[in-house]
Coordinates of C-alpha atoms in Angstrom, one line a residue:
Chain A
M7 CA 5.1 11.0 16.9
P8 CA 2.4 12.2 16.7
K9 CA -0.5 12.4 19.0
S10 CA -2.6 11.1 16.6
F11 CA -0.2 7.9 17.0
W12 CA -2.8 6.7 20.6
S13 CA -6.3 7.8 19.4
E14 CA -5.8 6.6 15.4
P15 CA -4.2 3.7 13.8
L16 CA -1.8 3.2 11.9
V17 CA -1.8 0.9 8.6
Y18 CA -0.1 0.7 5.2
Q19 CA -1.9 -0.9 2.3
G20 CA 0.6 -4.1 1.6
G21 CA 1.5 -5.4 -1.1
S22 CA -1.3 -9.0 -2.2
D23 CA -0.5 -10.2 -5.7
T24 CA 1.9 -13.1 -4.3
F25 CA 2.1 -14.2 -0.8
L26 CA 4.8 -17.0 0.6
D27 CA 3.6 -20.5 1.2
P28 CA 3.8 -21.2 4.8
M29 CA 7.2 -23.4 4.8
E30 CA 8.6 -21.5 1.6
P31 CA 11.4 -19.6 1.4
I32 CA 12.1 -16.0 1.5
Q33 CA 14.1 -14.9 -0.8
I34 CA 16.0 -11.8 -1.2
A35 CA 18.4 -10.0 -2.8
E36 CA 20.9 -9.1 -0.5
E37 CA 21.7 -10.2 2.8
A38 CA 22.5 -6.2 3.6
W39 CA 19.5 -5.5 3.1
G40 CA 18.8 -6.2 6.7
I41 CA 16.3 -9.4 6.6
D42 CA 14.0 -9.4 9.6
F43 CA 10.4 -11.4 10.7
E44 CA 7.8 -10.2 12.4
A45 CA 4.8 -12.1 13.8
E46 CA 1.6 -11.0 13.0
V47 CA -2.2 -12.7 13.3
A48 CA -4.0 -11.2 11.2
V49 CA -7.9 -11.9 10.8
I50 CA -10.1 -11.8 7.1
V51 CA -13.2 -10.8 6.0
D52 CA -16.2 -10.5 4.3
D53 CA -17.9 -7.9 2.6
V54 CA -16.9 -5.1 4.8
P55 CA -19.2 -1.6 3.6
M56 CA -17.5 1.6 3.6
G57 CA -18.1 3.8 7.0
V58 CA -18.8 0.9 9.0
P59 CA -18.5 2.1 12.6
E60 CA -16.5 -0.5 14.7
E61 CA -19.3 -1.6 16.8
E62 CA -20.3 -3.6 13.5
A63 CA -17.4 -4.4 12.6
G64 CA -16.3 -8.2 14.8
Q65 CA -18.9 -8.7 13.2
H66 CA -17.0 -9.2 9.1
I67 CA -14.5 -11.0 11.0
Q68 CA -14.4 -14.2 9.4
L69 CA -11.1 -16.0 9.8
L70 CA -8.2 -15.5 11.9
M71 CA -4.6 -16.8 10.7
I72 CA -1.3 -16.4 12.0
V73 CA 1.3 -14.0 9.7
N74 CA 4.7 -12.9 9.1
D75 CA 5.2 -10.4 7.8
V76 CA 8.9 -9.4 6.5
S77 CA 10.5 -6.8 6.7
I78 CA 13.7 -5.6 4.5
R79 CA 15.2 -2.9 7.9
N80 CA 17.4 -1.6 6.3
L81 CA 15.5 -0.4 2.7
I82 CA 12.9 1.0 5.6
P83 CA 14.6 4.9 6.4
G84 CA 14.8 5.1 3.2
E85 CA 11.9 5.0 2.1
L86 CA 10.0 6.3 5.6
A87 CA 13.1 9.6 4.8
K88 CA 10.4 10.4 1.5
G89 CA 7.3 10.5 3.3
F90 CA 4.9 7.8 1.2
G91 CA 5.3 4.8 3.9
F92 CA 7.0 1.6 3.3
Y93 CA 7.0 -0.2 -0.5
Q94 CA 10.4 -2.1 -1.5
S95 CA 11.1 -2.3 2.4
K96 CA 8.4 -4.8 2.6
P97 CA 8.3 -8.4 0.8
S98 CA 5.2 -10.7 0.5
S99 CA 4.6 -12.2 3.0
A100 CA 3.7 -15.9 4.6
F101 CA 0.9 -16.3 6.1
S102 CA 0.0 -20.4 7.9
P103 CA -1.5 -23.5 6.6
V104 CA -4.6 -23.0 9.2
A105 CA -7.1 -20.2 9.4
V106 CA -9.6 -21.3 11.6
T107 CA -13.1 -19.8 13.0
P108 CA -14.0 -17.4 15.5
D109 CA -15.8 -20.2 17.6
A110 CA -12.8 -22.3 17.3
L111 CA -11.1 -19.9 19.0
G112 CA -12.6 -19.9 22.3
E113 CA -12.7 -17.9 25.8
A114 CA -9.1 -16.8 24.0
W115 CA -10.7 -14.6 21.2
S116 CA -12.6 -12.1 22.9
D117 CA -12.7 -8.0 23.3
G118 CA -11.7 -8.0 19.0
K119 CA -7.8 -10.1 20.1
L120 CA -6.8 -13.4 20.2
H121 CA -5.0 -13.6 24.5
L122 CA -2.8 -16.2 23.9
P123 CA 0.8 -16.9 23.1
L124 CA 2.3 -15.7 19.6
R125 CA 5.5 -18.1 19.8
V126 CA 8.9 -17.6 17.6
T127 CA 12.1 -19.1 17.3
L128 CA 14.9 -18.6 14.6
N129 CA 17.3 -21.8 14.3
D130 CA 15.2 -23.3 17.4
K131 CA 16.5 -21.1 19.7
L132 CA 13.1 -18.9 21.1
I133 CA 13.2 -15.3 20.6
G134 CA 9.7 -14.6 22.3
E135 CA 6.0 -15.2 23.0
P136 CA 4.7 -11.9 24.1
N137 CA 0.9 -12.9 24.8
A138 CA -1.2 -10.9 21.6
G139 CA -4.5 -10.3 23.6
V140 CA -2.2 -7.1 25.6
D141 CA -0.4 -4.9 24.3
M142 CA -2.8 -4.7 21.8
T143 CA -3.9 -1.1 21.2
F144 CA -6.2 -1.6 18.3
N145 CA -8.6 -4.7 18.3
F146 CA -10.0 -6.0 15.0
P147 CA -13.1 -4.2 15.4
R148 CA -11.3 -1.1 15.5
L149 CA -8.6 -1.7 13.1
I150 CA -11.8 -2.8 10.8
A151 CA -13.1 0.1 11.3
H152 CA -10.4 2.4 10.4
V153 CA -9.6 0.4 7.3
A154 CA -13.1 1.1 5.6
K155 CA -13.4 5.1 6.5
S156 CA -13.5 5.8 2.8
R157 CA -14.0 2.7 1.1
A158 CA -15.9 -1.0 1.4
L159 CA -13.4 -4.0 1.7
C160 CA -13.8 -6.3 0.1
S161 CA -14.3 -10.4 0.6
E162 CA -11.1 -12.1 1.8
T163 CA -9.4 -9.1 2.6
I164 CA -6.3 -9.8 5.2
I165 CA -5.6 -7.3 8.1
G166 CA -2.2 -7.3 10.1
S167 CA -2.8 -7.0 13.5
G168 CA 1.2 -5.3 13.5
T169 CA 3.7 -7.7 15.2
V170 CA 2.5 -9.3 18.2
S171 CA 5.0 -7.3 21.5
N172 CA 4.4 -6.7 25.2
V173 CA 5.6 -4.1 27.8
D174 CA 6.4 -6.3 29.8
R175 CA 9.8 -7.7 28.3
S176 CA 10.0 -10.9 29.9
S177 CA 7.8 -12.8 27.1
G178 CA 10.8 -11.4 24.7
S179 CA 10.2 -10.2 20.8
C180 CA 8.1 -11.4 17.3
C181 CA 10.9 -9.2 15.5
L182 CA 14.2 -8.9 15.5
A183 CA 14.0 -5.2 15.1
E184 CA 13.0 -5.3 18.8
V185 CA 15.2 -7.2 20.3
R186 CA 17.8 -4.8 19.2
M187 CA 16.4 -2.0 19.8
L188 CA 16.5 -3.1 23.2
E189 CA 19.9 -4.0 22.7
I190 CA 20.8 -0.8 22.5
I191 CA 18.9 0.8 25.2
A192 CA 20.1 -1.4 28.1
D193 CA 24.3 -1.3 25.5
G194 CA 24.1 1.7 23.4
K195 CA 24.7 -0.6 20.5
P196 CA 22.5 -4.3 19.0
K197 CA 24.3 -6.8 19.4
T198 CA 21.9 -9.9 17.7
E199 CA 22.2 -8.9 14.2
F200 CA 19.4 -10.2 11.4
M201 CA 18.6 -12.9 9.2
K202 CA 21.8 -14.7 7.2
F203 CA 21.3 -16.9 4.3
G204 CA 20.6 -20.6 5.9
D205 CA 18.9 -18.6 8.8
C206 CA 15.3 -20.4 9.8
V207 CA 11.6 -18.6 11.6
S208 CA 9.3 -20.0 13.2
I209 CA 6.0 -19.7 14.1
E210 CA 3.4 -21.0 15.7
M211 CA 0.4 -20.6 18.5
F212 CA -0.3 -23.2 20.7
D213 CA -3.8 -23.0 22.8
S214 CA -3.6 -23.7 26.5
K215 CA -4.2 -27.7 25.9
G216 CA -0.9 -27.5 23.9
D217 CA -2.4 -28.5 20.2
S218 CA -1.1 -26.2 17.0
I219 CA -3.7 -23.7 16.7
F220 CA -2.7 -22.9 12.4
G221 CA 0.3 -24.8 12.3
E222 CA 3.3 -23.8 11.8
I223 CA 5.6 -21.3 9.7
E224 CA 8.9 -22.4 8.7
Q225 CA 10.7 -20.6 6.2
Q226 CA 14.5 -20.4 5.2
V227 CA 16.6 -17.1 4.5
Q228 CA 17.5 -17.8 1.2
P229 CA 19.6 -15.6 -1.8
Y230 CA 16.8 -14.6 -4.9
R231 CA 19.4 -16.0 -7.7
N232 CA 17.2 -13.9 -11.1
Chain B
M3 CA 11.7 16.5 1.1
P4 CA 14.5 14.5 0.8
K5 CA 17.7 14.7 -1.9
S6 CA 16.6 10.6 -3.6
F7 CA 13.7 12.2 -4.7
W8 CA 15.5 13.0 -8.0
S9 CA 17.4 9.6 -7.9
E10 CA 15.2 7.1 -6.9
P11 CA 11.1 7.0 -7.3
L12 CA 8.4 7.9 -5.4
V13 CA 6.4 4.9 -4.6
Y14 CA 3.3 3.4 -2.9
Q15 CA 1.8 0.5 -2.7
G16 CA -2.1 1.1 -3.7
G17 CA -5.5 -0.8 -3.2
S18 CA -6.4 -3.2 -5.3
D19 CA -9.7 -4.7 -4.2
T20 CA -12.6 -2.8 -5.2
F21 CA -11.4 -0.1 -8.6
L22 CA -14.2 2.3 -10.0
D23 CA -16.0 1.8 -13.6
P24 CA -14.9 4.6 -15.9
M25 CA -18.9 6.5 -15.4
E26 CA -18.9 5.5 -11.4
P27 CA -19.9 7.5 -9.5
I28 CA -17.1 8.9 -6.4
Q29 CA -18.7 7.9 -3.6
I30 CA -17.8 10.4 -0.1
A31 CA -18.6 10.4 3.0
E32 CA -17.7 14.2 3.4
E33 CA -17.8 16.4 1.2
A34 CA -15.1 18.9 4.2
W35 CA -12.8 15.8 3.1
G36 CA -11.7 17.6 0.1
I37 CA -12.0 15.6 -2.8
D38 CA -9.8 15.5 -5.8
F39 CA -8.8 14.1 -8.8
E40 CA -5.8 13.1 -10.7
A41 CA -5.3 12.0 -14.3
E42 CA -2.0 10.1 -15.2
V43 CA -1.2 7.4 -16.9
A44 CA -0.8 3.4 -16.5
V45 CA 0.9 0.6 -18.1
I46 CA -0.1 -3.2 -16.9
V47 CA 2.2 -5.7 -16.6
D48 CA 3.5 -9.9 -17.8
D49 CA 4.8 -11.2 -14.9
V50 CA 8.2 -9.4 -13.9
P51 CA 10.5 -10.8 -12.0
M52 CA 12.1 -10.1 -8.5
G53 CA 15.2 -7.1 -9.7
V54 CA 14.8 -7.0 -12.8
P55 CA 17.3 -4.1 -14.5
E56 CA 15.2 -1.1 -15.8
E57 CA 16.6 -2.6 -18.7
E58 CA 14.2 -5.5 -19.3
A59 CA 11.5 -3.4 -17.5
G60 CA 9.4 -2.6 -20.6
Q61 CA 9.4 -5.5 -22.9
H62 CA 6.7 -6.3 -20.0
I63 CA 4.8 -3.2 -20.8
Q64 CA 1.4 -5.3 -22.4
L65 CA -0.9 -2.9 -21.9
L66 CA -1.4 1.1 -21.4
M67 CA -3.9 2.4 -19.7
I68 CA -5.6 6.0 -18.7
V69 CA -6.6 6.8 -14.4
N70 CA -8.5 8.6 -11.7
D71 CA -6.5 7.9 -9.2
V72 CA -8.6 10.0 -6.3
S73 CA -7.8 11.2 -4.0
I74 CA -9.0 12.5 0.2
R75 CA -6.5 15.4 0.4
N76 CA -7.7 16.7 4.2
L77 CA -6.8 13.0 5.0
I78 CA -3.2 13.0 4.0
P79 CA -2.0 15.4 6.4
G80 CA -2.8 13.3 9.7
E81 CA -1.7 10.1 7.8
L82 CA 1.4 11.0 5.7
A83 CA 2.3 12.2 9.6
K84 CA 2.1 9.7 10.9
G85 CA 4.9 8.0 8.6
F86 CA 3.2 5.2 7.3
G87 CA 2.1 7.1 4.0
F88 CA -1.3 6.6 2.6
Y89 CA -4.2 4.6 3.3
Q90 CA -7.7 6.2 4.4
S91 CA -6.7 9.0 2.0
K92 CA -6.6 7.4 -1.6
P93 CA -10.0 5.0 -2.0
S94 CA -10.9 3.9 -5.3
S95 CA -9.3 4.6 -8.3
A96 CA -11.5 4.1 -12.1
F97 CA -9.6 3.6 -15.4
S98 CA -10.6 3.9 -18.4
P99 CA -12.3 1.7 -20.6
V100 CA -9.7 0.6 -23.1
A101 CA -7.0 -0.6 -22.9
V102 CA -4.6 -0.4 -26.1
T103 CA -1.9 -1.4 -26.4
P104 CA 2.3 0.1 -27.3
D105 CA 2.0 -0.4 -30.2
A106 CA -1.1 1.1 -31.3
L107 CA 0.3 4.1 -30.2
G108 CA 3.4 3.9 -33.1
E109 CA 5.7 7.3 -32.4
A110 CA 3.3 8.5 -28.9
W111 CA 4.9 5.6 -27.3
S112 CA 8.5 6.5 -26.9
D113 CA 11.5 6.5 -24.2
G114 CA 9.1 4.0 -21.5
K115 CA 7.1 7.2 -21.6
L116 CA 3.5 8.5 -24.0
H117 CA 4.0 12.2 -25.5
L118 CA 1.0 12.5 -26.3
P119 CA -2.0 15.6 -23.3
L120 CA -4.1 14.5 -21.1
R121 CA -7.0 16.5 -21.1
V122 CA -8.9 17.5 -17.1
T123 CA -12.3 18.8 -17.2
L124 CA -14.2 19.8 -14.7
N125 CA -18.2 20.4 -15.6
D126 CA -17.1 20.5 -18.5
K127 CA -14.4 23.8 -17.6
L128 CA -11.0 22.7 -18.7
I129 CA -8.5 22.2 -16.4
G130 CA -5.6 21.7 -17.6
E131 CA -4.7 18.9 -20.0
P132 CA -0.1 18.9 -20.1
N133 CA 1.7 16.7 -22.1
A134 CA 2.7 12.6 -20.4
G135 CA 5.3 12.6 -21.7
V136 CA 7.6 15.8 -20.7
D137 CA 8.9 16.2 -16.9
M138 CA 7.8 12.4 -16.3
T139 CA 11.0 12.4 -13.8
F140 CA 11.6 8.4 -14.3
N141 CA 9.4 6.2 -17.5
F142 CA 8.1 2.7 -17.3
P143 CA 10.5 0.5 -17.2
R144 CA 12.7 3.0 -14.6
L145 CA 9.2 2.6 -12.2
I146 CA 8.9 -1.1 -12.7
A147 CA 12.2 -1.5 -12.2
H148 CA 12.1 0.3 -8.9
V149 CA 8.2 -1.8 -7.8
A150 CA 10.4 -5.3 -8.3
K151 CA 13.4 -5.5 -6.3
S152 CA 12.2 -7.0 -3.5
R153 CA 9.4 -8.5 -5.2
A154 CA 7.7 -10.5 -8.2
L155 CA 5.2 -9.1 -9.5
C156 CA 2.3 -11.4 -10.8
S157 CA 0.7 -10.7 -14.2
E158 CA -2.1 -7.5 -14.8
T159 CA -0.1 -5.9 -12.0
I160 CA -1.4 -2.7 -12.8
I161 CA 2.0 0.7 -12.0
G162 CA 0.9 4.8 -12.5
S163 CA 2.5 7.7 -13.8
G164 CA 1.9 9.8 -11.4
T165 CA -0.2 12.6 -11.9
V166 CA 0.5 14.3 -15.0
S167 CA 1.7 17.4 -14.8
N168 CA 4.2 20.0 -16.6
V169 CA 6.9 23.3 -15.4
D170 CA 5.2 24.9 -18.5
R171 CA 2.5 25.8 -16.4
S172 CA 0.8 26.8 -19.7
S173 CA -1.0 24.5 -20.4
G174 CA -3.0 23.6 -17.0
S175 CA -2.6 20.6 -14.6
C176 CA -4.2 17.3 -14.1
C177 CA -5.6 17.3 -10.0
L178 CA -6.7 19.9 -8.2
A179 CA -4.5 20.3 -5.6
E180 CA -1.2 21.8 -8.3
V181 CA -3.9 24.5 -8.8
R182 CA -4.9 25.6 -5.7
M183 CA -0.4 25.2 -4.5
L184 CA -0.3 27.7 -8.1
E185 CA -2.6 29.9 -7.4
I186 CA -1.0 30.1 -3.3
I187 CA 2.3 30.6 -4.8
A188 CA 0.9 33.8 -6.8
D189 CA -1.5 34.6 -4.6
G190 CA -1.2 34.1 -1.5
K191 CA -4.6 32.0 -1.1
P192 CA -6.7 29.8 -2.7
K193 CA -9.2 30.7 -5.3
T194 CA -10.2 26.4 -6.7
E195 CA -11.9 24.5 -4.3
F196 CA -12.2 21.1 -4.2
M197 CA -14.6 18.3 -5.4
K198 CA -18.4 18.5 -4.2
F199 CA -21.0 16.7 -4.1
G200 CA -22.7 17.4 -8.1
D201 CA -18.8 17.8 -9.6
C202 CA -17.8 15.3 -12.6
V203 CA -14.8 15.2 -13.9
S204 CA -13.9 14.2 -17.4
I205 CA -10.7 12.7 -18.1
E206 CA -9.7 11.8 -22.0
M207 CA -6.3 11.5 -24.2
F208 CA -6.9 12.0 -28.1
D209 CA -3.9 10.8 -30.0
S210 CA -2.7 13.5 -33.6
K211 CA -6.0 12.4 -34.8
G212 CA -7.9 13.9 -32.6
D213 CA -9.3 10.2 -31.8
S214 CA -9.9 8.9 -28.6
I215 CA -7.9 6.4 -27.6
F216 CA -9.0 5.2 -24.0
G217 CA -12.1 6.4 -23.5
E218 CA -14.0 8.8 -21.4
I219 CA -13.6 9.1 -17.4
E220 CA -16.1 10.5 -17.1
Q221 CA -17.8 10.2 -13.1
Q222 CA -19.6 12.6 -10.6
V223 CA -18.9 13.0 -7.2
Q224 CA -22.2 12.0 -4.6
P225 CA -22.1 11.2 -1.1
Y226 CA -21.6 7.8 0.3
R227 CA -24.5 6.6 2.3
N228 CA -24.3 3.7 4.1

């Protein structure tokens, strides 16, 4: 990992032509490709000028959502080895049914981060509920300034946080790749498998009163048949 | 370079929110970032189903264009070192004023490739006119099948060829990075500089009668002022 990892955001350009509905099945041709969810927070911005400074970037955040940024894990190593980043390994993402303004989040929205747990279950079993405001290396204004360095962002551009993850492992994980990596560190090999056809992932965030903020993303993995 | 380089296309997901008009200036904040053009051919497809086989992919090609796929060369090494591919180093692209159907190209369109020279000048000096049908490792149907492996492509999706380049160097180059690399191989160091503010690049393709097929892309590099 280059030194710049801690001083510069690591971003990629995702596809934006086809998104999945919050309850739409994740259709993948091969179970063996290694199907994983990634639970994230995302912001929607208005028109952002090229070169916007970090101090002015936050005011462009109009709405927040949660996301399932689906990954096909076993296609990633071959793609990254070629040096141009993800493509086949990042199929369509699903967003929450509801997006809310920063104001509606009250004190949970501060310092350009959303300070609430993001809860993920797989087949109704809790996988994790790490806090999206903890251990986020770069806040959203910093991410926006980074992606607007050499081009303007049009209104409705979506910027994701990356998979929510806490250094304190007691709250669990927001993707199976992290669960498996922790198993490898602990036991030398992973015991958790990636998602199988029929598996169902649920992603949701609750406010301090226990009410769902964005509604639920709930998706079953299904075989794709052309 | 991994072995897969010759058996699997190397693609990246470009930004599609903001494109440049064919005669719109290329506005970049810093000349020192290393501003380069890349002349390419691109196709526009209709709705392509996930997993389309290569044999069926060609029938989805509805239109062809030429492109200036602008690169910011000095931002590339830092981005690729992080492993997630291009982002800041690939600002908005410009497409030709005219797109044409495959039929309109006659015999020049065969085997999923466009067999005509793509002519590039910089400040009216010829940089190259390599043939877009020669040395294209993967034809467009193969590229489409690759990018549709794990997701459907919506109608109007654009797929670029990559910078046109011929093994026979006598026809010149379609980007300054290649010109510089050949100078390094020949003389140990590059003598051609990247584009400066005020420089003007022109990209055009002519049919066998000498008529312009797509019209001209003609862009001046200008300093971006926020």
